[in-house]
């Protein structure tokens, strides 16, 4: 007589899908869900009154943080390992029963399999299933080289290239491996440009994540040689708002690439400054705002970047608006941007705009605010002192802020 399938403990089941959790994550309410299920829940149109936790009905912020529940994941895998080899299990339990073996991963990475789309899809699925699978893949000799070879190969189809980028983006690639990949595959930038132009939004997001990893390793020869086309596609990820994760990755990449003078000018030429200003106008979440201001700060260290900011009808106003509105880090970055303009691009028209748009008033308020750190106050004081003759008597400055103006 056949035995009944092993019963899954109720606390291992996702409250939404009622299936065994593959990747348990916890909402700010303390309730854990399978990442795929709660992500679909959060992506659905929000009901009237705002989105709530499916179990507790407690209101959630617009973009709640999903914290990996490593303890629960370990318990689930310990339970799976405790099942006897012959035990009958449901299909969803069987799919998670054991992590991938080194032999399976090695076979999928072999030269004759790596170019096959199905093999690459299977690799991506294995990484998504659990942390153990990702560790097995990362430990395989030549894994990063094999996947990079697919990305750079002229013989690989676009789908295979996008799948390989997706796997690479999900792995923790050591810097020496990144250096080797860049050295061996000179056309990697061109290949990533093609993926960034894909109609598949997830592939574009994965490519942005990979560009971030390469950019933060920042080898001068590779960075300086980046094509304007690649930089333009990274900027387009920011402009298109593919996802919060993709936007953050693109902003990280831009900030990491900006210290290199030639590359900074190329980024400005790719219309990065208007894209960043437009992003700030949408009042993004705190971290996105901080990253956008950090990139804008670095772009404004060159004349071309400052010119683009001043030329934007809302450029100075939106940067000034972020002072005291987001965080101390955002305020400092915003004041740094305004200082660059005040020191190097202060035409009479620019100074008048800064007064009329409330930038000067914000700088005065920052001097007296407990929300700003010492460095932010020092920079605000420097800007106000620099143009005190023009701004102190400006009719645009109310008596309240005139009283705050430094003597």
mmCIF file with all atom_site columns, N, CA and C in Angstrom, residues 8 19-23 34 76-77 79-81 83 87-101 104 122 125-130 132-133:
data_model
loop_
_atom_site.group_PDB
_atom_site.id
_atom_site.type_symbol
_atom_site.label_atom_id
_atom_site.label_alt_id
_atom_site.label_comp_id
_atom_site.label_asym_id
_atom_site.label_entity_id
_atom_site.label_seq_id
_atom_site.pdbx_PDB_ins_code
_atom_site.Cartn_x
_atom_site.Cartn_y
_atom_site.Cartn_z
_atom_site.occupancy
_atom_site.B_iso_or_equiv
_atom_site.pdbx_formal_charge
_atom_site.auth_seq_id
_atom_site.auth_comp_id
_atom_site.auth_asym_id
_atom_site.auth_atom_id
_atom_site.pdbx_PDB_model_num
ATOM 1   N N  . UNK A 1 8   ? 3.964  18.656 4.777   1.00 0.00 ? 8   UNK A N  1
ATOM 2   C CA . UNK A 1 8   ? 4.832  19.816 4.959   1.00 0.00 ? 8   UNK A CA 1
ATOM 3   C C  . UNK A 1 8   ? 4.373  20.582 6.193   1.00 0.00 ? 8   UNK A C  1
ATOM 4   N N  . UNK A 1 19  ? 2.099  26.886 -0.754  1.00 0.00 ? 19  UNK A N  1
ATOM 5   C CA . UNK A 1 19  ? 3.089  25.914 -1.174  1.00 0.00 ? 19  UNK A CA 1
ATOM 6   C C  . UNK A 1 19  ? 4.380  26.116 -0.384  1.00 0.00 ? 19  UNK A C  1
ATOM 7   N N  . UNK A 1 20  ? 5.238  25.105 -0.403  1.00 0.00 ? 20  UNK A N  1
ATOM 8   C CA . UNK A 1 20  ? 6.509  25.192 0.308   1.00 0.00 ? 20  UNK A CA 1
ATOM 9   C C  . UNK A 1 20  ? 7.311  26.379 -0.206  1.00 0.00 ? 20  UNK A C  1
ATOM 10  N N  . UNK A 1 21  ? 7.827  27.176 0.724   1.00 0.00 ? 21  UNK A N  1
ATOM 11  C CA . UNK A 1 21  ? 8.555  28.384 0.328   1.00 0.00 ? 21  UNK A CA 1
ATOM 12  C C  . UNK A 1 21  ? 9.933  28.030 -0.228  1.00 0.00 ? 21  UNK A C  1
ATOM 13  N N  . UNK A 1 22  ? 10.240 28.526 -1.405  1.00 0.00 ? 22  UNK A N  1
ATOM 14  C CA . UNK A 1 22  ? 11.551 28.340 -2.011  1.00 0.00 ? 22  UNK A CA 1
ATOM 15  C C  . UNK A 1 22  ? 12.537 29.392 -1.504  1.00 0.00 ? 22  UNK A C  1
ATOM 16  N N  . UNK A 1 23  ? 12.076 30.634 -1.436  1.00 0.00 ? 23  UNK A N  1
ATOM 17  C CA . UNK A 1 23  ? 12.945 31.752 -1.037  1.00 0.00 ? 23  UNK A CA 1
ATOM 18  C C  . UNK A 1 23  ? 12.177 32.616 -0.041  1.00 0.00 ? 23  UNK A C  1
ATOM 19  N N  . UNK A 1 34  ? 6.869  33.470 0.470   1.00 0.00 ? 34  UNK A N  1
ATOM 20  C CA . UNK A 1 34  ? 7.774  33.124 -0.611  1.00 0.00 ? 34  UNK A CA 1
ATOM 21  C C  . UNK A 1 34  ? 7.983  34.365 -1.467  1.00 0.00 ? 34  UNK A C  1
ATOM 22  N N  . UNK A 1 76  ? 13.840 24.808 6.473   1.00 0.00 ? 76  UNK A N  1
ATOM 23  C CA . UNK A 1 76  ? 13.163 24.103 5.380   1.00 0.00 ? 76  UNK A CA 1
ATOM 24  C C  . UNK A 1 76  ? 14.094 23.074 4.755   1.00 0.00 ? 76  UNK A C  1
ATOM 25  N N  . UNK A 1 77  ? 15.339 23.475 4.491   1.00 0.00 ? 77  UNK A N  1
ATOM 26  C CA . UNK A 1 77  ? 16.267 22.547 3.852   1.00 0.00 ? 77  UNK A CA 1
ATOM 27  C C  . UNK A 1 77  ? 16.697 21.439 4.802   1.00 0.00 ? 77  UNK A C  1
ATOM 28  N N  . UNK A 1 79  ? 14.680 20.131 7.002   1.00 0.00 ? 79  UNK A N  1
ATOM 29  C CA . UNK A 1 79  ? 13.529 19.215 6.958   1.00 0.00 ? 79  UNK A CA 1
ATOM 30  C C  . UNK A 1 79  ? 13.558 18.371 5.693   1.00 0.00 ? 79  UNK A C  1
ATOM 31  N N  . UNK A 1 80  ? 13.878 19.003 4.570   1.00 0.00 ? 80  UNK A N  1
ATOM 32  C CA . UNK A 1 80  ? 13.960 18.263 3.314   1.00 0.00 ? 80  UNK A CA 1
ATOM 33  C C  . UNK A 1 80  ? 15.027 17.186 3.393   1.00 0.00 ? 80  UNK A C  1
ATOM 34  N N  . UNK A 1 81  ? 16.171 17.525 3.994   1.00 0.00 ? 81  UNK A N  1
ATOM 35  C CA . UNK A 1 81  ? 17.260 16.552 4.103   1.00 0.00 ? 81  UNK A CA 1
ATOM 36  C C  . UNK A 1 81  ? 16.901 15.397 5.020   1.00 0.00 ? 81  UNK A C  1
ATOM 37  N N  . UNK A 1 83  ? 14.061 13.842 5.190   1.00 0.00 ? 83  UNK A N  1
ATOM 38  C CA . UNK A 1 83  ? 13.146 12.890 4.558   1.00 0.00 ? 83  UNK A CA 1
ATOM 39  C C  . UNK A 1 83  ? 13.927 11.695 4.021   1.00 0.00 ? 83  UNK A C  1
ATOM 40  N N  . UNK A 1 87  ? 10.788 8.342  0.472   1.00 0.00 ? 87  UNK A N  1
ATOM 41  C CA . UNK A 1 87  ? 9.548  8.963  0.929   1.00 0.00 ? 87  UNK A CA 1
ATOM 42  C C  . UNK A 1 87  ? 8.827  9.632  -0.229  1.00 0.00 ? 87  UNK A C  1
ATOM 43  N N  . UNK A 1 88  ? 7.509  9.462  -0.248  1.00 0.00 ? 88  UNK A N  1
ATOM 44  C CA . UNK A 1 88  ? 6.699  10.087 -1.287  1.00 0.00 ? 88  UNK A CA 1
ATOM 45  C C  . UNK A 1 88  ? 6.467  11.543 -0.925  1.00 0.00 ? 88  UNK A C  1
ATOM 46  N N  . UNK A 1 89  ? 6.720  12.424 -1.882  1.00 0.00 ? 89  UNK A N  1
ATOM 47  C CA . UNK A 1 89  ? 6.567  13.856 -1.623  1.00 0.00 ? 89  UNK A CA 1
ATOM 48  C C  . UNK A 1 89  ? 5.802  14.497 -2.764  1.00 0.00 ? 89  UNK A C  1
ATOM 49  N N  . UNK A 1 90  ? 5.192  15.648 -2.477  1.00 0.00 ? 90  UNK A N  1
ATOM 50  C CA . UNK A 1 90  ? 4.508  16.393 -3.523  1.00 0.00 ? 90  UNK A CA 1
ATOM 51  C C  . UNK A 1 90  ? 5.531  16.943 -4.510  1.00 0.00 ? 90  UNK A C  1
ATOM 52  N N  . UNK A 1 91  ? 5.041  17.349 -5.673  1.00 0.00 ? 91  UNK A N  1
ATOM 53  C CA . UNK A 1 91  ? 5.933  17.820 -6.733  1.00 0.00 ? 91  UNK A CA 1
ATOM 54  C C  . UNK A 1 91  ? 6.727  19.054 -6.315  1.00 0.00 ? 91  UNK A C  1
ATOM 55  N N  . UNK A 1 92  ? 6.059  19.995 -5.614  1.00 0.00 ? 92  UNK A N  1
ATOM 56  C CA . UNK A 1 92  ? 6.759  21.227 -5.230  1.00 0.00 ? 92  UNK A CA 1
ATOM 57  C C  . UNK A 1 92  ? 7.815  20.944 -4.163  1.00 0.00 ? 92  UNK A C  1
ATOM 58  N N  . UNK A 1 93  ? 7.604  19.917 -3.336  1.00 0.00 ? 93  UNK A N  1
ATOM 59  C CA . UNK A 1 93  ? 8.605  19.531 -2.338  1.00 0.00 ? 93  UNK A CA 1
ATOM 60  C C  . UNK A 1 93  ? 9.781  18.852 -3.030  1.00 0.00 ? 93  UNK A C  1
ATOM 61  N N  . UNK A 1 94  ? 9.504  18.006 -3.991  1.00 0.00 ? 94  UNK A N  1
ATOM 62  C CA . UNK A 1 94  ? 10.568 17.295 -4.697  1.00 0.00 ? 94  UNK A CA 1
ATOM 63  C C  . UNK A 1 94  ? 11.499 18.256 -5.418  1.00 0.00 ? 94  UNK A C  1
ATOM 64  N N  . UNK A 1 95  ? 10.933 19.353 -5.926  1.00 0.00 ? 95  UNK A N  1
ATOM 65  C CA . UNK A 1 95  ? 11.752 20.321 -6.660  1.00 0.00 ? 95  UNK A CA 1
ATOM 66  C C  . UNK A 1 95  ? 12.792 20.980 -5.768  1.00 0.00 ? 95  UNK A C  1
ATOM 67  N N  . UNK A 1 96  ? 12.513 21.030 -4.462  1.00 0.00 ? 96  UNK A N  1
ATOM 68  C CA . UNK A 1 96  ? 13.432 21.676 -3.538  1.00 0.00 ? 96  UNK A CA 1
ATOM 69  C C  . UNK A 1 96  ? 14.228 20.691 -2.693  1.00 0.00 ? 96  UNK A C  1
ATOM 70  N N  . UNK A 1 97  ? 14.041 19.430 -2.926  1.00 0.00 ? 97  UNK A N  1
ATOM 71  C CA . UNK A 1 97  ? 14.523 18.436 -1.971  1.00 0.00 ? 97  UNK A CA 1
ATOM 72  C C  . UNK A 1 97  ? 16.027 18.469 -1.758  1.00 0.00 ? 97  UNK A C  1
ATOM 73  N N  . UNK A 1 98  ? 16.796 18.657 -2.780  1.00 0.00 ? 98  UNK A N  1
ATOM 74  C CA . UNK A 1 98  ? 18.251 18.650 -2.613  1.00 0.00 ? 98  UNK A CA 1
ATOM 75  C C  . UNK A 1 98  ? 18.873 19.734 -3.480  1.00 0.00 ? 98  UNK A C  1
ATOM 76  N N  . UNK A 1 99  ? 19.934 20.364 -2.993  1.00 0.00 ? 99  UNK A N  1
ATOM 77  C CA . UNK A 1 99  ? 20.604 21.365 -3.817  1.00 0.00 ? 99  UNK A CA 1
ATOM 78  C C  . UNK A 1 99  ? 21.281 20.712 -5.011  1.00 0.00 ? 99  UNK A C  1
ATOM 79  N N  . UNK A 1 100 ? 21.605 21.530 -5.979  1.00 0.00 ? 100 UNK A N  1
ATOM 80  C CA . UNK A 1 100 ? 22.249 21.015 -7.184  1.00 0.00 ? 100 UNK A CA 1
ATOM 81  C C  . UNK A 1 100 ? 23.610 20.429 -6.845  1.00 0.00 ? 100 UNK A C  1
ATOM 82  N N  . UNK A 1 101 ? 24.010 19.426 -7.587  1.00 0.00 ? 101 UNK A N  1
ATOM 83  C CA . UNK A 1 101 ? 25.324 18.816 -7.393  1.00 0.00 ? 101 UNK A CA 1
ATOM 84  C C  . UNK A 1 101 ? 26.340 19.525 -8.271  1.00 0.00 ? 101 UNK A C  1
ATOM 85  N N  . UNK A 1 104 ? 26.115 18.259 -11.828 1.00 0.00 ? 104 UNK A N  1
ATOM 86  C CA . UNK A 1 104 ? 25.031 18.820 -12.640 1.00 0.00 ? 104 UNK A CA 1
ATOM 87  C C  . UNK A 1 104 ? 25.402 20.199 -13.162 1.00 0.00 ? 104 UNK A C  1
ATOM 88  N N  . UNK A 1 122 ? 18.214 26.637 -17.017 1.00 0.00 ? 122 UNK A N  1
ATOM 89  C CA . UNK A 1 122 ? 18.284 25.740 -15.854 1.00 0.00 ? 122 UNK A CA 1
ATOM 90  C C  . UNK A 1 122 ? 19.261 26.283 -14.804 1.00 0.00 ? 122 UNK A C  1
ATOM 91  N N  . UNK A 1 125 ? 17.514 29.018 -12.958 1.00 0.00 ? 125 UNK A N  1
ATOM 92  C CA . UNK A 1 125 ? 16.518 28.470 -12.034 1.00 0.00 ? 125 UNK A CA 1
ATOM 93  C C  . UNK A 1 125 ? 17.182 27.899 -10.782 1.00 0.00 ? 125 UNK A C  1
ATOM 94  N N  . UNK A 1 126 ? 18.323 27.230 -10.965 1.00 0.00 ? 126 UNK A N  1
ATOM 95  C CA . UNK A 1 126 ? 19.035 26.654 -9.819  1.00 0.00 ? 126 UNK A CA 1
ATOM 96  C C  . UNK A 1 126 ? 19.486 27.745 -8.855  1.00 0.00 ? 126 UNK A C  1
ATOM 97  N N  . UNK A 1 127 ? 20.007 28.833 -9.395  1.00 0.00 ? 127 UNK A N  1
ATOM 98  C CA . UNK A 1 127 ? 20.466 29.938 -8.545  1.00 0.00 ? 127 UNK A CA 1
ATOM 99  C C  . UNK A 1 127 ? 19.293 30.559 -7.805  1.00 0.00 ? 127 UNK A C  1
ATOM 100 N N  . UNK A 1 128 ? 18.153 30.654 -8.484  1.00 0.00 ? 128 UNK A N  1
ATOM 101 C CA . UNK A 1 128 ? 16.982 31.279 -7.865  1.00 0.00 ? 128 UNK A CA 1
ATOM 102 C C  . UNK A 1 128 ? 16.364 30.412 -6.775  1.00 0.00 ? 128 UNK A C  1
ATOM 103 N N  . UNK A 1 129 ? 16.594 29.081 -6.849  1.00 0.00 ? 129 UNK A N  1
ATOM 104 C CA . UNK A 1 129 ? 15.951 28.168 -5.905  1.00 0.00 ? 129 UNK A CA 1
ATOM 105 C C  . UNK A 1 129 ? 16.449 28.354 -4.479  1.00 0.00 ? 129 UNK A C  1
ATOM 106 N N  . UNK A 1 130 ? 17.765 28.444 -4.313  1.00 0.00 ? 130 UNK A N  1
ATOM 107 C CA . UNK A 1 130 ? 18.279 28.559 -2.949  1.00 0.00 ? 130 UNK A CA 1
ATOM 108 C C  . UNK A 1 130 ? 19.722 29.027 -2.948  1.00 0.00 ? 130 UNK A C  1
ATOM 109 N N  . UNK A 1 132 ? 22.198 27.672 -1.441  1.00 0.00 ? 132 UNK A N  1
ATOM 110 C CA . UNK A 1 132 ? 23.148 26.559 -1.599  1.00 0.00 ? 132 UNK A CA 1
ATOM 111 C C  . UNK A 1 132 ? 23.499 26.341 -3.064  1.00 0.00 ? 132 UNK A C  1
ATOM 112 N N  . UNK A 1 133 ? 22.486 26.434 -3.934  1.00 0.00 ? 133 UNK A N  1
ATOM 113 C CA . UNK A 1 133 ? 22.748 26.259 -5.365  1.00 0.00 ? 133 UNK A CA 1
ATOM 114 C C  . UNK A 1 133 ? 23.666 27.353 -5.891  1.00 0.00 ? 133 UNK A C  1
#
